[in-house]
PDB file of C-alpha atoms in Angstrom:
ATOM      1  CA  UNK A  28       7.947   6.730  27.957  1.00 56.00           C
ATOM      2  CA  UNK A  29       7.446   6.397  24.218  1.00 64.00           C
ATOM      3  CA  UNK A  30       7.443   2.857  22.795  1.00 93.00           C
ATOM      4  CA  UNK A  31       9.458   3.853  19.726  1.00 96.00           C
ATOM      5  CA  UNK A  32      12.065   6.581  19.964  1.00 97.00           C
ATOM      6  CA  UNK A  33      14.136   8.195  17.240  1.00 98.00           C
ATOM      7  CA  UNK A  34      17.258  10.297  17.610  1.00 98.00           C
ATOM      8  CA  UNK A  35      17.967  12.957  16.619  1.00 97.00           C
ATOM      9  CA  UNK A  36      14.555  14.543  16.080  1.00 97.00           C
ATOM     10  CA  UNK A  37      15.948  17.246  13.852  1.00 97.00           C
ATOM     11  CA  UNK A  38      19.250  17.397  12.018  1.00 97.00           C
ATOM     12  CA  UNK A  39      20.834  19.768   9.552  1.00 97.00           C
ATOM     13  CA  UNK A  40      23.922  18.479   7.787  1.00 97.00           C
ATOM     14  CA  UNK A  41      26.053  19.339   4.796  1.00 97.00           C
ATOM     15  CA  UNK A  42      26.406  17.541   1.492  1.00 98.00           C
ATOM     16  CA  UNK A  43      28.938  14.726   1.706  1.00 97.00           C
ATOM     17  CA  UNK A  44      28.701  14.185   5.440  1.00 97.00           C
ATOM     18  CA  UNK A  45      27.961  10.808   6.966  1.00 97.00           C
ATOM     19  CA  UNK A  46      24.968  10.755   9.253  1.00 97.00           C
ATOM     20  CA  UNK A  47      23.287   8.097  11.370  1.00 98.00           C
ATOM     21  CA  UNK A  48      19.675   8.073  12.488  1.00 98.00           C
ATOM     22  CA  UNK A  49      18.842   5.811  15.392  1.00 98.00           C
ATOM     23  CA  UNK A  50      15.686   3.989  16.373  1.00 98.00           C
ATOM     24  CA  UNK A  51      14.976   2.185  19.629  1.00 97.00           C
ATOM     25  CA  UNK A  52      11.847   0.371  20.734  1.00 97.00           C
ATOM     26  CA  UNK A  53      10.545  -1.073  23.973  1.00 95.00           C
ATOM     27  CA  UNK A  54       7.623  -2.891  22.368  1.00 92.00           C
ATOM     28  CA  UNK A  55       9.503  -6.167  22.045  1.00 93.00           C
ATOM     29  CA  UNK A  56       8.609  -6.308  18.351  1.00 94.00           C
ATOM     30  CA  UNK A  57      10.734  -8.413  16.021  1.00 94.00           C
ATOM     31  CA  UNK A  58      10.211  -6.407  12.865  1.00 96.00           C
ATOM     32  CA  UNK A  59      11.608  -2.927  12.287  1.00 97.00           C
ATOM     33  CA  UNK A  60      11.369  -0.626   9.277  1.00 98.00           C
ATOM     34  CA  UNK A  61      12.784   2.642   7.966  1.00 98.00           C
ATOM     35  CA  UNK A  62      10.704   4.948   5.757  1.00 98.00           C
ATOM     36  CA  UNK A  63      11.134   8.366   4.301  1.00 98.00           C
ATOM     37  CA  UNK A  64       8.265  10.745   3.650  1.00 97.00           C
ATOM     38  CA  UNK A  65       8.359  13.496   1.060  1.00 94.00           C
ATOM     39  CA  UNK A  66       5.557  15.911   0.187  1.00 87.00           C
ATOM     40  CA  UNK A  67       3.530  14.496  -2.681  1.00 83.00           C
ATOM     41  CA  UNK A  68       5.348  11.148  -2.627  1.00 85.00           C
ATOM     42  CA  UNK A  69       4.002   9.588   0.527  1.00 87.00           C
ATOM     43  CA  UNK A  70       5.809   7.037   2.675  1.00 95.00           C
ATOM     44  CA  UNK A  71       8.445   4.946   0.949  1.00 96.00           C
ATOM     45  CA  UNK A  72      10.225   1.951   2.433  1.00 97.00           C
ATOM     46  CA  UNK A  73      14.022   2.185   2.643  1.00 98.00           C
ATOM     47  CA  UNK A  74      15.019  -0.961   4.567  1.00 98.00           C
ATOM     48  CA  UNK A  75      13.359  -3.502   6.796  1.00 98.00           C
ATOM     49  CA  UNK A  76      14.443  -6.201   9.218  1.00 97.00           C
ATOM     50  CA  UNK A  77      12.430  -9.149  10.479  1.00 95.00           C
ATOM     51  CA  UNK A  78      14.985 -10.086  13.111  1.00 92.00           C
ATOM     52  CA  UNK A  79      18.545  -9.283  14.093  1.00 93.00           C
ATOM     53  CA  UNK A  80      20.064 -11.452  11.361  1.00 93.00           C
ATOM     54  CA  UNK A  81      17.632 -10.458   8.630  1.00 95.00           C
ATOM     55  CA  UNK A  82      18.066  -7.198   6.675  1.00 97.00           C
ATOM     56  CA  UNK A  83      16.218  -6.432   3.447  1.00 97.00           C
ATOM     57  CA  UNK A  84      16.244  -3.592   0.967  1.00 97.00           C
ATOM     58  CA  UNK A  85      13.076  -1.660   0.373  1.00 96.00           C
ATOM     59  CA  UNK A  86      12.058   0.263  -2.717  1.00 93.00           C
ATOM     60  CA  UNK A  87      14.534   3.149  -2.281  1.00 96.00           C
ATOM     61  CA  UNK A  88      17.652   1.758  -0.570  1.00 96.00           C
ATOM     62  CA  UNK A  89      20.295   3.407  -2.785  1.00 96.00           C
ATOM     63  CA  UNK A  90      22.436   5.812  -0.758  1.00 96.00           C
ATOM     64  CA  UNK A  91      21.390   4.273   2.559  1.00 98.00           C
ATOM     65  CA  UNK A  92      22.625   1.460   4.794  1.00 97.00           C
ATOM     66  CA  UNK A  93      21.288  -0.017   8.013  1.00 98.00           C
ATOM     67  CA  UNK A  94      22.431  -1.897  11.081  1.00 97.00           C
ATOM     68  CA  UNK A  95      20.304  -3.999  13.416  1.00 97.00           C
ATOM     69  CA  UNK A  96      22.392  -3.910  16.571  1.00 92.00           C
ATOM     70  CA  UNK A  97      19.843  -5.693  18.737  1.00 94.00           C
ATOM     71  CA  UNK A  98      16.189  -6.639  18.629  1.00 94.00           C
ATOM     72  CA  UNK A  99      15.389  -3.201  19.997  1.00 96.00           C
ATOM     73  CA  UNK A 100      17.732  -1.073  17.868  1.00 97.00           C
ATOM     74  CA  UNK A 101      17.778  -0.339  14.151  1.00 98.00           C
ATOM     75  CA  UNK A 102      19.982   2.422  12.722  1.00 98.00           C
ATOM     76  CA  UNK A 103      19.881   4.084   9.328  1.00 98.00           C
ATOM     77  CA  UNK A 104      23.032   5.614   7.829  1.00 98.00           C
ATOM     78  CA  UNK A 105      23.523   8.018   4.982  1.00 97.00           C
ATOM     79  CA  UNK A 106      27.111   7.414   3.914  1.00 93.00           C
ATOM     80  CA  UNK A 107      27.474  10.638   1.945  1.00 96.00           C
ATOM     81  CA  UNK A 108      24.418  12.841   2.336  1.00 97.00           C
ATOM     82  CA  UNK A 109      23.007  14.671  -0.672  1.00 97.00           C
ATOM     83  CA  UNK A 110      20.321  17.388  -0.790  1.00 97.00           C
ATOM     84  CA  UNK A 111      17.628  15.119  -2.247  1.00 96.00           C
ATOM     85  CA  UNK A 112      17.832  13.031   0.924  1.00 97.00           C
ATOM     86  CA  UNK A 113      16.215  15.941   2.734  1.00 97.00           C
ATOM     87  CA  UNK A 114      13.010  14.392   4.106  1.00 97.00           C
ATOM     88  CA  UNK A 115      11.113  13.233   7.163  1.00 97.00           C
ATOM     89  CA  UNK A 116      12.379   9.804   8.266  1.00 98.00           C
ATOM     90  CA  UNK A 117      10.280   7.368  10.244  1.00 98.00           C
ATOM     91  CA  UNK A 118      11.137   4.171  12.032  1.00 98.00           C
ATOM     92  CA  UNK A 119       8.335   1.653  12.514  1.00 98.00           C
ATOM     93  CA  UNK A 120       7.930  -1.658  14.313  1.00 97.00           C
ATOM     94  CA  UNK A 121       5.682  -4.634  13.826  1.00 95.00           C
ATOM     95  CA  UNK A 122       4.735  -7.966  15.312  1.00 88.00           C
ATOM     96  CA  UNK A 123       2.027 -10.524  14.695  1.00 85.00           C
ATOM     97  CA  UNK A 124       0.148  -9.204  11.680  1.00 87.00           C
ATOM     98  CA  UNK A 125       1.050  -6.615   9.053  1.00 91.00           C
ATOM     99  CA  UNK A 126       0.269  -3.559  11.184  1.00 93.00           C
ATOM    100  CA  UNK A 127       3.118  -1.206  12.006  1.00 96.00           C
ATOM    101  CA  UNK A 128       3.668   1.386  14.705  1.00 96.00           C
ATOM    102  CA  UNK A 129       5.646   4.502  13.988  1.00 97.00           C
ATOM    103  CA  UNK A 130       8.206   6.486  15.909  1.00 97.00           C
ATOM    104  CA  UNK A 131       8.026  10.275  16.137  1.00 97.00           C
ATOM    105  CA  UNK A 132      10.233  10.891  13.113  1.00 97.00           C
ATOM    106  CA  UNK A 133      13.487  12.671  12.303  1.00 98.00           C
ATOM    107  CA  UNK A 134      13.450  15.773  10.153  1.00 97.00           C
ATOM    108  CA  UNK A 135      16.671  15.747   8.125  1.00 98.00           C
ATOM    109  CA  UNK A 136      17.899  18.664   6.053  1.00 97.00           C
ATOM    110  CA  UNK A 137      20.927  18.296   3.795  1.00 98.00           C
ATOM    111  CA  UNK A 138      22.357  21.623   2.615  1.00 97.00           C
TER     112      UNK A 138
ATOM    113  CA  UNK B  27       4.655  -2.441  -8.777  1.00 80.00           C
ATOM    114  CA  UNK B  28       2.190  -2.436  -5.921  1.00 85.00           C
ATOM    115  CA  UNK B  29       0.148   0.742  -5.760  1.00 93.00           C
ATOM    116  CA  UNK B  30      -2.369   2.265  -3.415  1.00 96.00           C
ATOM    117  CA  UNK B  31      -4.364   5.196  -4.738  1.00 96.00           C
ATOM    118  CA  UNK B  32      -6.341   7.605  -2.605  1.00 95.00           C
ATOM    119  CA  UNK B  33      -8.725  10.385  -3.560  1.00 85.00           C
ATOM    120  CA  UNK B  34      -6.343  13.290  -3.730  1.00 75.00           C
ATOM    121  CA  UNK B  35      -8.377  15.805  -1.777  1.00 82.00           C
ATOM    122  CA  UNK B  36      -8.201  18.011   0.040  1.00 93.00           C
ATOM    123  CA  UNK B  37     -11.565  17.134   1.519  1.00 96.00           C
ATOM    124  CA  UNK B  38     -13.443  19.719   3.517  1.00 97.00           C
ATOM    125  CA  UNK B  39     -16.549  18.905   5.605  1.00 97.00           C
ATOM    126  CA  UNK B  40     -18.523  20.838   8.209  1.00 97.00           C
ATOM    127  CA  UNK B  41     -18.431  19.797  11.837  1.00 98.00           C
ATOM    128  CA  UNK B  42     -20.905  17.025  12.542  1.00 97.00           C
ATOM    129  CA  UNK B  43     -20.965  15.744   8.952  1.00 98.00           C
ATOM    130  CA  UNK B  44     -19.789  12.374   7.625  1.00 97.00           C
ATOM    131  CA  UNK B  45     -16.353  12.372   6.002  1.00 97.00           C
ATOM    132  CA  UNK B  46     -15.769   9.675   3.384  1.00 97.00           C
ATOM    133  CA  UNK B  47     -12.234   8.677   2.402  1.00 97.00           C
ATOM    134  CA  UNK B  48     -11.549   6.214  -0.391  1.00 96.00           C
ATOM    135  CA  UNK B  49      -8.677   4.027  -1.496  1.00 96.00           C
ATOM    136  CA  UNK B  50      -7.990   1.440  -4.199  1.00 97.00           C
ATOM    137  CA  UNK B  51      -5.130  -1.032  -4.319  1.00 97.00           C
ATOM    138  CA  UNK B  52      -3.489  -2.886  -7.187  1.00 96.00           C
ATOM    139  CA  UNK B  53      -2.120  -6.037  -5.537  1.00 94.00           C
ATOM    140  CA  UNK B  54      -4.776  -8.737  -5.245  1.00 94.00           C
ATOM    141  CA  UNK B  55      -2.440 -10.576  -2.884  1.00 93.00           C
ATOM    142  CA  UNK B  56      -2.914  -7.899  -0.231  1.00 95.00           C
ATOM    143  CA  UNK B  57      -4.334  -9.482   2.883  1.00 93.00           C
ATOM    144  CA  UNK B  58      -4.698  -6.626   5.349  1.00 96.00           C
ATOM    145  CA  UNK B  59      -5.712  -3.012   5.133  1.00 97.00           C
ATOM    146  CA  UNK B  60      -5.116  -0.106   7.440  1.00 98.00           C
ATOM    147  CA  UNK B  61      -6.000   3.516   7.937  1.00 98.00           C
ATOM    148  CA  UNK B  62      -3.499   5.814   9.590  1.00 98.00           C
ATOM    149  CA  UNK B  63      -4.099   9.361  10.748  1.00 98.00           C
ATOM    150  CA  UNK B  64      -1.224  11.832  10.503  1.00 97.00           C
ATOM    151  CA  UNK B  65      -1.345  15.305  11.975  1.00 97.00           C
ATOM    152  CA  UNK B  66       0.918  17.877  10.372  1.00 93.00           C
ATOM    153  CA  UNK B  67       4.535  17.304  11.387  1.00 91.00           C
ATOM    154  CA  UNK B  68       3.672  14.192  13.402  1.00 95.00           C
ATOM    155  CA  UNK B  69       3.988  10.473  12.805  1.00 97.00           C
ATOM    156  CA  UNK B  70       1.276   8.222  11.351  1.00 97.00           C
ATOM    157  CA  UNK B  71      -1.055   6.744  13.959  1.00 97.00           C
ATOM    158  CA  UNK B  72      -2.925   3.504  13.310  1.00 97.00           C
ATOM    159  CA  UNK B  73      -6.669   4.054  13.687  1.00 97.00           C
ATOM    160  CA  UNK B  74      -8.333   1.158  11.851  1.00 97.00           C
ATOM    161  CA  UNK B  75      -7.497  -2.235  10.451  1.00 97.00           C
ATOM    162  CA  UNK B  76      -9.676  -4.499   8.321  1.00 97.00           C
ATOM    163  CA  UNK B  77      -8.995  -7.946   6.942  1.00 96.00           C
ATOM    164  CA  UNK B  78     -12.237  -9.321   5.508  1.00 95.00           C
ATOM    165  CA  UNK B  79     -14.957  -8.036   3.223  1.00 96.00           C
ATOM    166  CA  UNK B  80     -17.611  -5.889   4.806  1.00 96.00           C
ATOM    167  CA  UNK B  81     -17.723  -3.208   7.437  1.00 97.00           C
ATOM    168  CA  UNK B  82     -15.816  -2.780  10.665  1.00 97.00           C
ATOM    169  CA  UNK B  83     -16.912  -0.147  13.148  1.00 97.00           C
ATOM    170  CA  UNK B  84     -14.923   1.421  15.963  1.00 96.00           C
ATOM    171  CA  UNK B  85     -16.562   4.382  17.626  1.00 97.00           C
ATOM    172  CA  UNK B  86     -17.108   7.102  15.040  1.00 98.00           C
ATOM    173  CA  UNK B  87     -14.967   5.276  12.470  1.00 98.00           C
ATOM    174  CA  UNK B  88     -16.161   2.640   9.999  1.00 98.00           C
ATOM    175  CA  UNK B  89     -13.810   0.889   7.602  1.00 98.00           C
ATOM    176  CA  UNK B  90     -15.216  -0.874   4.561  1.00 98.00           C
ATOM    177  CA  UNK B  91     -13.465  -3.453   2.392  1.00 98.00           C
ATOM    178  CA  UNK B  92     -14.461  -4.886  -0.967  1.00 97.00           C
ATOM    179  CA  UNK B  93     -11.759  -7.243  -2.205  1.00 96.00           C
ATOM    180  CA  UNK B  94     -13.504  -7.946  -5.518  1.00 96.00           C
ATOM    181  CA  UNK B  95     -13.355  -4.233  -6.354  1.00 96.00           C
ATOM    182  CA  UNK B  96     -10.008  -3.777  -4.579  1.00 97.00           C
ATOM    183  CA  UNK B  97     -11.540  -0.919  -2.675  1.00 96.00           C
ATOM    184  CA  UNK B  98     -11.187   0.299   0.908  1.00 98.00           C
ATOM    185  CA  UNK B  99     -12.952   3.198   2.526  1.00 97.00           C
ATOM    186  CA  UNK B 100     -13.086   5.011   5.843  1.00 98.00           C
ATOM    187  CA  UNK B 101     -16.148   6.826   7.090  1.00 98.00           C
ATOM    188  CA  UNK B 102     -15.893   9.283   9.946  1.00 98.00           C
ATOM    189  CA  UNK B 103     -19.252  10.097  11.501  1.00 98.00           C
ATOM    190  CA  UNK B 104     -19.957  13.266  13.471  1.00 98.00           C
ATOM    191  CA  UNK B 105     -16.694  14.776  12.238  1.00 98.00           C
ATOM    192  CA  UNK B 106     -14.882  17.011  14.694  1.00 98.00           C
ATOM    193  CA  UNK B 107     -12.270  19.714  14.085  1.00 97.00           C
ATOM    194  CA  UNK B 108      -9.794  17.415  15.859  1.00 97.00           C
ATOM    195  CA  UNK B 109     -10.260  14.953  12.978  1.00 98.00           C
ATOM    196  CA  UNK B 110      -8.521  17.421  10.669  1.00 98.00           C
ATOM    197  CA  UNK B 111      -5.439  15.542   9.480  1.00 97.00           C
ATOM    198  CA  UNK B 112      -4.025  13.574   6.575  1.00 96.00           C
ATOM    199  CA  UNK B 113      -5.391  10.036   6.337  1.00 97.00           C
ATOM    200  CA  UNK B 114      -3.151   7.347   4.883  1.00 97.00           C
ATOM    201  CA  UNK B 115      -4.485   4.112   3.445  1.00 97.00           C
ATOM    202  CA  UNK B 116      -2.149   1.108   3.487  1.00 97.00           C
ATOM    203  CA  UNK B 117      -2.352  -2.389   2.042  1.00 97.00           C
ATOM    204  CA  UNK B 118      -0.335  -5.154   3.638  1.00 95.00           C
ATOM    205  CA  UNK B 119       1.048  -8.540   2.778  1.00 91.00           C
ATOM    206  CA  UNK B 120       4.006 -10.540   4.055  1.00 91.00           C
ATOM    207  CA  UNK B 121       4.576  -8.018   6.852  1.00 93.00           C
ATOM    208  CA  UNK B 122       5.107  -5.107   4.484  1.00 94.00           C
ATOM    209  CA  UNK B 123       2.834  -2.156   3.856  1.00 96.00           C
ATOM    210  CA  UNK B 124       2.264  -0.124   0.720  1.00 96.00           C
ATOM    211  CA  UNK B 125       0.938   3.337   1.493  1.00 96.00           C
ATOM    212  CA  UNK B 126      -1.163   5.741  -0.495  1.00 96.00           C
ATOM    213  CA  UNK B 127      -0.112   9.367  -0.662  1.00 95.00           C
ATOM    214  CA  UNK B 128      -2.819  10.423   1.756  1.00 95.00           C
ATOM    215  CA  UNK B 129      -5.934  12.565   1.754  1.00 96.00           C
ATOM    216  CA  UNK B 130      -5.991  15.826   3.692  1.00 96.00           C
ATOM    217  CA  UNK B 131      -9.237  16.230   5.620  1.00 97.00           C
ATOM    218  CA  UNK B 132     -10.316  19.558   7.073  1.00 97.00           C
ATOM    219  CA  UNK B 133     -13.313  19.714   9.396  1.00 97.00           C
ATOM    220  CA  UNK B 134     -14.704  23.227   9.637  1.00 96.00           C
ATOM    221  CA  UNK B 135     -16.317  24.363  12.918  1.00 93.00           C
TER     222      UNK B 135
END
């Protein structure tokens, strides 16, 4: 079984809809991260959490919110999706040093 | 604003050659450096980490770090078609990573 799982893997939604992307990990890592990846822009950090009670905004948090339900679960919500939130979304985990390990990604399309 | 710059590519090398990927970073406080490999449509995979000046070798991969020049590189020896991917350089500090935009490498059989 994969160490980091993301659901759904693909999602098409309409402008204005609320959508939640979920991330679960069995690595036992304390730190969890959400990134988006856009062609030509690379990976950009949306939110990160160092433990269940610690949530921090990344460089592009506007339009997003997160919930750390447990050490193993970190969800990303788009309250009212807009087309420029169409992207590939990755969850990552970390422990010990700075290195991070990525989930398989969610391809989100907002029409 | 922390930045990581990579040679934009794409980089094309013949099979068996050495591929050289380069990266510079702006934040002198960066303490750790990583190379990730990302196949098209897949997630980034950690392939190398380096923390101190000098070279670090792992199989066909060698990472090089020069903190004075704020420069990181990755050499891939005996390149194989399976090495064809986008390579992401990342600089880390305080448990956060700043990524470059990646360099697309194509290894031609």
